[in-house]
mmCIF file of C-alpha atoms in Angstrom:
data_model
loop_
_atom_site.group_PDB
_atom_site.id
_atom_site.type_symbol
_atom_site.label_atom_id
_atom_site.label_comp_id
_atom_site.label_asym_id
_atom_site.label_seq_id
_atom_site.Cartn_x
_atom_site.Cartn_y
_atom_site.Cartn_z
ATOM 1 C CA UNK A 1 -249.782 104.229 55.499
ATOM 2 C CA UNK A 2 -247.751 101.841 57.257
ATOM 3 C CA UNK A 3 -246.894 98.299 57.083
ATOM 4 C CA UNK A 4 -249.617 96.624 58.766
ATOM 5 C CA UNK A 5 -252.143 98.593 57.194
ATOM 6 C CA UNK A 6 -251.048 98.260 53.575
ATOM 7 C CA UNK A 7 -250.422 94.035 54.298
ATOM 8 C CA UNK A 8 -254.736 93.968 55.149
ATOM 9 C CA UNK A 9 -255.661 96.380 52.607
ATOM 10 C CA UNK A 10 -253.805 94.059 49.850
ATOM 11 C CA UNK A 11 -255.227 91.158 51.570
ATOM 12 C CA UNK A 12 -251.622 89.404 53.058
ATOM 13 C CA UNK A 13 -251.108 88.259 56.389
ATOM 14 C CA UNK A 14 -250.578 91.435 58.552
ATOM 15 C CA UNK A 15 -250.416 91.694 62.569
ATOM 16 C CA UNK A 16 -253.923 93.441 64.108
ATOM 17 C CA UNK A 17 -251.880 94.986 67.088
ATOM 18 C CA UNK A 18 -250.809 98.567 65.128
ATOM 19 C CA UNK A 19 -251.215 101.727 66.062
ATOM 20 C CA UNK A 20 -252.933 102.859 62.781
ATOM 21 C CA UNK A 21 -255.105 99.509 63.364
ATOM 22 C CA UNK A 22 -256.039 101.066 66.338
ATOM 23 C CA UNK A 23 -257.025 103.848 65.568
ATOM 24 C CA UNK A 24 -259.056 102.106 63.235
ATOM 25 C CA UNK A 25 -260.767 100.840 65.373
ATOM 26 C CA UNK A 26 -261.567 103.556 68.283
ATOM 27 C CA UNK A 27 -263.371 105.858 64.718
ATOM 28 C CA UNK A 28 -264.779 102.202 64.820
ATOM 29 C CA UNK A 29 -265.976 101.754 68.773
ATOM 30 C CA UNK A 30 -266.768 105.806 68.533
ATOM 31 C CA UNK A 31 -269.647 105.523 65.145
ATOM 32 C CA UNK A 32 -271.046 102.232 66.154
ATOM 33 C CA UNK A 33 -271.926 103.075 69.748
ATOM 34 C CA UNK A 34 -272.973 106.793 68.426
ATOM 35 C CA UNK A 35 -275.139 104.009 65.873
ATOM 36 C CA UNK A 36 -276.759 101.653 68.631
ATOM 37 C CA UNK A 37 -276.920 104.414 71.160
ATOM 38 C CA UNK A 38 -280.714 103.519 72.282
ATOM 39 C CA UNK A 39 -283.295 106.673 71.866
ATOM 40 C CA UNK A 40 -280.050 108.696 70.378
ATOM 41 C CA UNK A 41 -280.744 109.204 67.141
ATOM 42 C CA UNK A 42 -283.246 109.928 64.743
ATOM 43 C CA UNK A 43 -283.335 107.784 61.291
ATOM 44 C CA UNK A 44 -281.312 110.511 59.610
ATOM 45 C CA UNK A 45 -278.640 110.426 62.447
ATOM 46 C CA UNK A 46 -278.550 106.727 61.707
ATOM 47 C CA UNK A 47 -277.671 107.551 57.297
ATOM 48 C CA UNK A 48 -275.242 109.924 58.540
ATOM 49 C CA UNK A 49 -273.809 107.577 60.864
ATOM 50 C CA UNK A 50 -273.999 104.269 58.558
ATOM 51 C CA UNK A 51 -272.186 106.694 55.696
ATOM 52 C CA UNK A 52 -269.795 107.890 57.749
ATOM 53 C CA UNK A 53 -269.281 104.525 59.150
ATOM 54 C CA UNK A 54 -269.388 101.726 56.244
ATOM 55 C CA UNK A 55 -267.465 102.122 52.458
ATOM 56 C CA UNK A 56 -270.663 102.748 50.284
ATOM 57 C CA UNK A 57 -274.231 102.674 51.630
ATOM 58 C CA UNK A 58 -276.696 102.482 48.760
ATOM 59 C CA UNK A 59 -280.588 104.746 49.200
ATOM 60 C CA UNK A 60 -283.257 102.946 51.450
ATOM 61 C CA UNK A 61 -280.345 100.924 53.366
ATOM 62 C CA UNK A 62 -281.955 99.576 56.100
ATOM 63 C CA UNK A 63 -279.530 98.387 59.234
ATOM 64 C CA UNK A 64 -281.530 97.685 63.020
ATOM 65 C CA UNK A 65 -278.563 98.603 66.422
ATOM 66 C CA UNK A 66 -277.699 96.848 67.026
ATOM 67 C CA UNK A 67 -274.519 96.417 64.113
ATOM 68 C CA UNK A 68 -270.836 95.540 64.380
ATOM 69 C CA UNK A 69 -268.018 95.834 62.126
ATOM 70 C CA UNK A 70 -263.885 95.554 62.160
ATOM 71 C CA UNK A 71 -263.707 99.133 60.554
ATOM 72 C CA UNK A 72 -266.408 99.420 58.569
ATOM 73 C CA UNK A 73 -264.737 101.033 55.103
ATOM 74 C CA UNK A 74 -264.159 97.432 53.406
ATOM 75 C CA UNK A 75 -268.137 97.180 53.779
ATOM 76 C CA UNK A 76 -270.711 98.226 51.064
ATOM 77 C CA UNK A 77 -273.886 97.999 50.500
ATOM 78 C CA UNK A 78 -276.571 98.099 47.721
ATOM 79 C CA UNK A 79 -279.751 100.650 47.961
ATOM 80 C CA UNK A 80 -282.179 98.989 48.978
ATOM 81 C CA UNK A 81 -281.162 96.030 51.802
ATOM 82 C CA UNK A 82 -282.484 95.454 55.146
ATOM 83 C CA UNK A 83 -280.109 93.982 58.182
ATOM 84 C CA UNK A 84 -282.107 92.810 60.605
ATOM 85 C CA UNK A 85 -280.611 93.204 64.793
ATOM 86 C CA UNK A 86 -277.548 92.443 65.818
ATOM 87 C CA UNK A 87 -275.480 91.980 62.596
ATOM 88 C CA UNK A 88 -271.605 91.566 62.627
ATOM 89 C CA UNK A 89 -269.493 92.352 60.074
ATOM 90 C CA UNK A 90 -265.542 91.360 60.510
ATOM 91 C CA UNK A 91 -264.349 93.397 57.318
ATOM 92 C CA UNK A 92 -260.695 93.287 57.588
ATOM 93 C CA UNK A 93 -261.337 92.416 53.386
ATOM 94 C CA UNK A 94 -264.473 93.468 51.410
ATOM 95 C CA UNK A 95 -267.422 93.314 52.054
ATOM 96 C CA UNK A 96 -269.967 93.285 49.305
ATOM 97 C CA UNK A 97 -273.413 93.401 49.966
ATOM 98 C CA UNK A 98 -275.950 93.454 47.398
ATOM 99 C CA UNK A 99 -279.151 95.627 46.497
ATOM 100 C CA UNK A 100 -282.434 94.404 47.914
ATOM 101 C CA UNK A 101 -280.445 91.996 50.150
ATOM 102 C CA UNK A 102 -282.066 90.880 53.518
ATOM 103 C CA UNK A 103 -280.105 89.992 56.247
ATOM 104 C CA UNK A 104 -282.239 88.054 59.394
ATOM 105 C CA UNK A 105 -280.947 88.289 63.078
ATOM 106 C CA UNK A 106 -277.668 87.566 64.168
ATOM 107 C CA UNK A 107 -276.011 87.149 60.613
ATOM 108 C CA UNK A 108 -272.152 87.215 60.335
ATOM 109 C CA UNK A 109 -269.895 87.946 57.385
ATOM 110 C CA UNK A 110 -266.699 87.230 58.537
ATOM 111 C CA UNK A 111 -264.120 87.814 56.880
ATOM 112 C CA UNK A 112 -260.826 87.100 58.784
ATOM 113 C CA UNK A 113 -258.901 84.207 58.809
ATOM 114 C CA UNK A 114 -255.791 83.022 61.161
ATOM 115 C CA UNK A 115 -252.796 80.975 61.094
ATOM 116 C CA UNK A 116 -253.353 77.545 61.737
ATOM 117 C CA UNK A 117 -249.658 77.333 62.513
ATOM 118 C CA UNK A 118 -249.671 78.067 66.254
ATOM 119 C CA UNK A 119 -246.490 80.279 67.049
ATOM 120 C CA UNK A 120 -247.690 81.814 63.902
ATOM 121 C CA UNK A 121 -251.521 82.512 65.429
ATOM 122 C CA UNK A 122 -249.542 83.509 68.965
ATOM 123 C CA UNK A 123 -247.470 85.553 67.035
ATOM 124 C CA UNK A 124 -250.680 87.498 66.296
ATOM 125 C CA UNK A 125 -250.624 87.045 62.293
ATOM 126 C CA UNK A 126 -253.754 86.905 60.181
ATOM 127 C CA UNK A 127 -255.382 87.539 56.663
ATOM 128 C CA UNK A 128 -258.462 88.732 55.016
ATOM 129 C CA UNK A 129 -261.024 86.842 53.098
ATOM 130 C CA UNK A 130 -263.393 88.995 50.610
ATOM 131 C CA UNK A 131 -267.654 88.139 51.366
ATOM 132 C CA UNK A 132 -269.425 89.159 48.503
ATOM 133 C CA UNK A 133 -273.273 88.956 48.702
ATOM 134 C CA UNK A 134 -275.284 89.381 45.423
ATOM 135 C CA UNK A 135 -278.323 91.258 44.807
ATOM 136 C CA UNK A 136 -281.779 90.036 46.102
ATOM 137 C CA UNK A 137 -280.417 87.470 48.572
ATOM 138 C CA UNK A 138 -281.869 86.301 52.010
ATOM 139 C CA UNK A 139 -280.333 84.777 54.627
ATOM 140 C CA UNK A 140 -282.222 83.550 57.240
ATOM 141 C CA UNK A 141 -281.717 84.683 60.982
ATOM 142 C CA UNK A 142 -278.086 83.457 62.763
ATOM 143 C CA UNK A 143 -276.269 82.625 58.820
ATOM 144 C CA UNK A 144 -272.810 82.895 59.552
ATOM 145 C CA UNK A 145 -270.597 83.251 55.395
ATOM 146 C CA UNK A 146 -266.760 82.481 56.099
ATOM 147 C CA UNK A 147 -264.336 84.202 54.869
ATOM 148 C CA UNK A 148 -263.289 84.089 51.355
ATOM 149 C CA UNK A 149 -267.516 83.404 50.108
ATOM 150 C CA UNK A 150 -269.387 84.481 46.867
ATOM 151 C CA UNK A 151 -273.242 83.616 47.463
ATOM 152 C CA UNK A 152 -274.948 84.745 43.872
ATOM 153 C CA UNK A 153 -278.302 86.481 43.661
ATOM 154 C CA UNK A 154 -281.528 85.203 44.083
ATOM 155 C CA UNK A 155 -280.239 82.370 45.979
ATOM 156 C CA UNK A 156 -281.995 81.855 49.346
ATOM 157 C CA UNK A 157 -279.751 80.644 52.882
ATOM 158 C CA UNK A 158 -281.796 78.620 55.827
ATOM 159 C CA UNK A 159 -281.356 79.862 59.055
ATOM 160 C CA UNK A 160 -278.422 78.619 61.351
ATOM 161 C CA UNK A 161 -276.892 77.875 57.769
ATOM 162 C CA UNK A 162 -272.543 77.696 58.117
ATOM 163 C CA UNK A 163 -271.800 78.552 54.883
ATOM 164 C CA UNK A 164 -268.943 77.152 53.789
ATOM 165 C CA UNK A 165 -268.042 77.740 50.276
ATOM 166 C CA UNK A 166 -268.931 80.199 47.187
ATOM 167 C CA UNK A 167 -272.883 79.577 46.592
ATOM 168 C CA UNK A 168 -274.509 79.486 43.025
ATOM 169 C CA UNK A 169 -276.974 82.442 41.693
ATOM 170 C CA UNK A 170 -280.854 81.279 42.708
ATOM 171 C CA UNK A 171 -281.090 78.426 44.916
ATOM 172 C CA UNK A 172 -282.021 77.322 48.413
ATOM 173 C CA UNK A 173 -279.036 76.323 50.679
ATOM 174 C CA UNK A 174 -278.986 75.165 54.185
ATOM 175 C CA UNK A 175 -277.349 73.433 56.758
ATOM 176 C CA UNK A 176 -273.959 73.057 58.363
ATOM 177 C CA UNK A 177 -272.567 72.989 56.543
ATOM 178 C CA UNK A 178 -274.503 75.413 53.920
ATOM 179 C CA UNK A 179 -275.747 72.482 50.937
ATOM 180 C CA UNK A 180 -278.223 73.105 47.735
ATOM 181 C CA UNK A 181 -280.826 71.130 48.014
ATOM 182 C CA UNK A 182 -282.780 72.682 45.096
ATOM 183 C CA UNK A 183 -282.906 75.378 42.606
ATOM 184 C CA UNK A 184 -285.355 78.415 43.379
ATOM 185 C CA UNK A 185 -287.401 80.357 40.250
ATOM 186 C CA UNK A 186 -289.890 82.612 41.810
ATOM 187 C CA UNK A 187 -291.858 82.122 44.614
ATOM 188 C CA UNK A 188 -291.987 79.675 46.957
ATOM 189 C CA UNK A 189 -293.710 78.803 50.736
ATOM 190 C CA UNK A 190 -291.118 75.308 50.765
ATOM 191 C CA UNK A 191 -287.976 77.930 50.313
ATOM 192 C CA UNK A 192 -289.574 80.479 53.082
ATOM 193 C CA UNK A 193 -290.846 77.774 55.499
ATOM 194 C CA UNK A 194 -287.089 76.500 55.659
ATOM 195 C CA UNK A 195 -285.474 80.097 55.522
ATOM 196 C CA UNK A 196 -287.130 81.432 58.434
ATOM 197 C CA UNK A 197 -288.307 85.150 59.366
ATOM 198 C CA UNK A 198 -285.739 87.215 57.809
#
């Protein structure tokens, strides 16, 4: 394993313009193209592609194409999770999604960080910080989860929210940046109205 890939997997700063990482990217491009091709694959074939592309896929996971990621092998998705159209999971670091999670259209889970120092950023230095989504979370359409964020189980994040900090379990969070507006104790029509379509 080359130095840049080793550093990436360790969560250290690395340079992405690297032949080994480029080969991993080419693998992802081919698998995502096959997965996203309209009418070219059956549901069983798509499931097989996901098993090749991702680090782990639980039983009954459904991801509507198009789906995009950086590498794929850093992504683990628990059983029964549903991911709607247009998801972007940038997995320079681990992306862990629990069981029975509902992910709305055009949700972005982002692990890459770039240097604030202009010279190092120009030189291509970056690193990834893990993103973790607990069981039974609902991310409304267009939610963006930033690097290093953990969202606790049973939490609902309203459509269009930008999650820049960890969210505890069992809350409703909305806005940019996302803020907790209340706790959730079971079914609640107001939570559904704020979160929008799944």
